[in-house]
mmCIF file of C-alpha atoms in Angstrom:
data_model
loop_
_atom_site.group_PDB
_atom_site.id
_atom_site.type_symbol
_atom_site.label_atom_id
_atom_site.label_comp_id
_atom_site.label_asym_id
_atom_site.label_seq_id
_atom_site.Cartn_x
_atom_site.Cartn_y
_atom_site.Cartn_z
ATOM 1 C CA MET A 1 74.779 101.198 98.146
ATOM 2 C CA ALA A 2 77.807 101.943 99.874
ATOM 3 C CA LYS A 3 78.978 105.804 99.427
ATOM 4 C CA VAL A 4 82.343 106.265 97.322
ATOM 5 C CA THR A 5 83.900 107.634 100.400
ATOM 6 C CA GLU A 6 83.284 104.406 102.409
ATOM 7 C CA ILE A 7 84.431 102.033 98.999
ATOM 8 C CA VAL A 8 87.500 103.945 98.767
ATOM 9 C CA ALA A 9 88.253 103.767 102.526
ATOM 10 C CA GLU A 10 88.231 100.124 102.838
ATOM 11 C CA LEU A 11 89.958 99.640 99.890
ATOM 12 C CA ALA A 12 92.627 102.099 100.776
ATOM 13 C CA ALA A 13 92.653 101.027 104.474
ATOM 14 C CA PRO A 14 95.394 98.247 104.365
ATOM 15 C CA ALA A 15 97.607 100.069 101.973
ATOM 16 C CA VAL A 16 97.804 103.467 104.512
ATOM 17 C CA ALA A 17 98.268 101.230 107.426
ATOM 18 C CA ALA A 18 100.882 99.293 105.663
ATOM 19 C CA ALA A 19 102.625 102.706 104.948
ATOM 20 C CA GLY A 20 102.496 102.992 108.569
ATOM 21 C CA CYS A 21 99.979 105.902 108.610
ATOM 22 C CA GLU A 22 96.434 105.762 109.946
ATOM 23 C CA LEU A 23 93.494 106.805 107.378
ATOM 24 C CA TRP A 24 92.244 109.938 108.701
ATOM 25 C CA ASP A 25 89.728 110.996 105.942
ATOM 26 C CA VAL A 26 88.225 110.335 102.569
ATOM 27 C CA GLU A 27 86.693 113.215 100.632
ATOM 28 C CA TYR A 28 85.106 112.905 96.909
ATOM 29 C CA VAL A 29 83.832 116.642 96.312
ATOM 30 C CA ARG A 30 83.381 118.547 92.864
ATOM 31 C CA GLU A 31 85.054 121.764 93.056
ATOM 32 C CA ALA A 32 84.891 124.184 89.740
ATOM 33 C CA GLY A 33 83.535 121.363 87.708
ATOM 34 C CA VAL A 34 86.220 118.569 88.474
ATOM 35 C CA TRP A 35 85.414 115.621 90.985
ATOM 36 C CA TYR A 36 88.382 115.194 93.430
ATOM 37 C CA LEU A 37 89.164 112.231 95.429
ATOM 38 C CA ARG A 38 91.029 113.104 98.409
ATOM 39 C CA LEU A 39 93.015 110.664 100.976
ATOM 40 C CA TYR A 40 94.106 112.474 104.126
ATOM 41 C CA LEU A 41 96.506 110.636 106.148
ATOM 42 C CA ASP A 42 97.874 110.894 109.886
ATOM 43 C CA LYS A 43 100.436 109.128 111.753
ATOM 44 C CA GLU A 44 102.891 109.894 115.118
ATOM 45 C CA GLY A 45 105.662 112.263 114.351
ATOM 46 C CA GLY A 46 103.785 113.431 111.148
ATOM 47 C CA VAL A 47 103.013 112.546 107.401
ATOM 48 C CA ASP A 48 105.537 113.682 104.907
ATOM 49 C CA ILE A 49 105.751 113.769 101.172
ATOM 50 C CA ILE A 50 107.175 110.215 100.801
ATOM 51 C CA ASP A 51 104.258 108.836 103.233
ATOM 52 C CA CYS A 52 101.954 110.608 100.639
ATOM 53 C CA GLU A 53 103.775 109.202 97.566
ATOM 54 C CA ASN A 54 103.906 105.620 98.909
ATOM 55 C CA VAL A 55 100.234 105.498 99.871
ATOM 56 C CA SER A 56 99.308 107.543 96.401
ATOM 57 C CA ARG A 57 101.013 104.902 94.102
ATOM 58 C CA VAL A 58 99.415 101.644 95.670
ATOM 59 C CA VAL A 59 95.825 103.179 96.095
ATOM 60 C CA SER A 60 96.167 104.845 92.414
ATOM 61 C CA ASP A 61 96.565 101.084 90.990
ATOM 62 C CA LEU A 62 93.910 99.814 93.438
ATOM 63 C CA LEU A 63 91.685 102.180 92.745
ATOM 64 C CA ASP A 64 92.544 101.544 88.556
ATOM 65 C CA GLU A 65 91.518 97.795 89.326
ATOM 66 C CA ALA A 66 88.852 98.092 91.070
ATOM 67 C CA ASP A 67 87.130 100.990 89.379
ATOM 68 C CA PRO A 68 85.209 102.104 91.858
ATOM 69 C CA ILE A 69 84.094 105.854 90.501
ATOM 70 C CA GLU A 70 82.351 106.276 87.382
ATOM 71 C CA GLY A 71 84.028 108.794 85.445
ATOM 72 C CA SER A 72 87.184 111.173 85.853
ATOM 73 C CA TYR A 73 88.536 112.408 88.949
ATOM 74 C CA THR A 74 91.958 113.904 90.288
ATOM 75 C CA PHE A 75 93.285 111.800 92.916
ATOM 76 C CA GLU A 76 95.263 113.358 95.857
ATOM 77 C CA VAL A 77 96.894 112.419 98.908
ATOM 78 C CA SER A 78 98.003 114.582 101.787
ATOM 79 C CA SER A 79 98.699 114.995 105.439
ATOM 80 C CA ALA A 80 95.324 115.546 107.435
ATOM 81 C CA GLY A 81 96.935 118.900 108.689
ATOM 82 C CA ALA A 82 97.673 120.451 111.904
ATOM 83 C CA GLU A 83 94.536 121.758 111.736
ATOM 84 C CA ARG A 84 92.431 119.376 110.697
ATOM 85 C CA ALA A 85 88.397 118.889 110.737
ATOM 86 C CA LEU A 86 87.017 116.868 113.570
ATOM 87 C CA LYS A 87 84.439 114.590 112.420
ATOM 88 C CA ARG A 88 83.943 111.439 114.305
ATOM 89 C CA PRO A 89 83.388 110.760 117.788
ATOM 90 C CA SER A 90 86.981 109.180 118.159
ATOM 91 C CA ASP A 91 88.451 112.413 116.855
ATOM 92 C CA PHE A 92 86.677 114.313 119.513
ATOM 93 C CA ALA A 93 87.685 111.780 122.315
ATOM 94 C CA ARG A 94 91.374 112.010 120.771
ATOM 95 C CA PHE A 95 91.766 115.400 120.901
ATOM 96 C CA MET A 96 89.869 116.555 124.335
ATOM 97 C CA GLY A 97 91.490 119.565 125.956
ATOM 98 C CA SER A 98 93.123 120.766 122.694
ATOM 99 C CA PRO A 99 92.350 124.227 121.067
ATOM 100 C CA VAL A 100 89.937 124.373 118.545
ATOM 101 C CA THR A 101 88.103 126.672 116.351
ATOM 102 C CA VAL A 102 84.086 125.878 115.942
ATOM 103 C CA LYS A 103 82.101 127.628 113.164
ATOM 104 C CA LEU A 104 78.535 127.877 113.112
ATOM 105 C CA TYR A 105 75.954 128.223 110.684
ATOM 106 C CA LYS A 106 74.130 131.054 112.206
ATOM 107 C CA ALA A 107 75.594 133.742 114.452
ATOM 108 C CA LYS A 108 75.244 133.211 118.145
ATOM 109 C CA ASP A 109 76.023 136.323 120.334
ATOM 110 C CA GLY A 110 77.048 138.136 117.391
ATOM 111 C CA ARG A 111 79.605 135.745 116.320
ATOM 112 C CA LYS A 112 79.918 132.689 113.833
ATOM 113 C CA GLU A 113 83.222 131.816 115.170
ATOM 114 C CA PHE A 114 84.715 130.491 118.581
ATOM 115 C CA ALA A 115 88.045 129.693 119.562
ATOM 116 C CA GLY A 116 89.004 127.879 122.503
ATOM 117 C CA TYR A 117 89.775 124.105 124.291
ATOM 118 C CA LEU A 118 87.545 121.384 123.295
ATOM 119 C CA LYS A 119 86.043 120.266 126.778
ATOM 120 C CA GLY A 120 83.540 117.829 125.644
ATOM 121 C CA TYR A 121 81.592 115.863 122.872
ATOM 122 C CA ASP A 122 78.320 114.479 123.139
ATOM 123 C CA ASN A 123 76.138 112.872 120.113
ATOM 124 C CA GLY A 124 77.196 115.724 117.862
ATOM 125 C CA ALA A 125 76.847 118.489 120.397
ATOM 126 C CA VAL A 126 80.496 120.495 120.970
ATOM 127 C CA THR A 127 81.410 122.291 124.427
ATOM 128 C CA VAL A 128 84.307 124.355 124.491
ATOM 129 C CA ALA A 129 85.855 126.513 127.188
ATOM 130 C CA VAL A 130 86.208 130.125 125.480
ATOM 131 C CA GLY A 131 87.958 132.082 128.171
ATOM 132 C CA ASP A 132 86.581 131.958 131.823
ATOM 133 C CA ARG A 133 83.108 130.040 130.401
ATOM 134 C CA GLU A 134 82.291 126.822 128.793
ATOM 135 C CA LEU A 135 79.900 127.141 125.732
ATOM 136 C CA THR A 136 78.053 124.113 124.383
ATOM 137 C CA PHE A 137 76.513 124.411 120.584
ATOM 138 C CA THR A 138 74.308 121.568 119.167
ATOM 139 C CA LYS A 139 74.902 119.345 116.477
ATOM 140 C CA ASP A 140 72.695 121.819 114.152
ATOM 141 C CA GLU A 141 74.389 124.761 115.252
ATOM 142 C CA VAL A 142 78.198 123.408 114.106
ATOM 143 C CA ALA A 143 78.912 123.795 110.771
ATOM 144 C CA LEU A 144 82.759 122.799 111.797
ATOM 145 C CA CYS A 145 85.094 121.835 114.521
ATOM 146 C CA ARG A 146 88.759 122.191 113.945
ATOM 147 C CA LEU A 147 91.919 122.215 115.827
ATOM 148 C CA ARG A 148 93.641 125.286 116.252
ATOM 149 C CA VAL A 149 97.299 125.684 116.270
ATOM 150 C CA GLU A 150 98.618 128.295 118.993
ATOM 151 C CA PHE A 151 101.474 130.352 118.561
#
């Protein structure tokens, strides 16, 4: 049986595309006893509140009709954000050379967080240029890799 996020992504993709956006991610999580279904959008030039509202209206109706989730949940639509998490190989390819923050499950060299520039991605292993050295973290070490905004 397909996961809720996969079902919702398939259901929402045409509506998101029709709004001129890209479906960045779908999240179905429980927080403080409440289930949340979240769609994260992206588009060239950035996503605004109107994009979120338009997609929310259409997808909400589609969800009501298809009813892919048992029980109640809160539905949210938002921008993927400037400091979005990179999850898929295509995300890493798209943002190669960009500033990122890598968070680890366990400390390495006394740190659990490394800020640098994305230099490589291979089967879950992430390579980051930190200062004058390149560090590679295995898939099992990486808890999260997200874009980093520099000021």
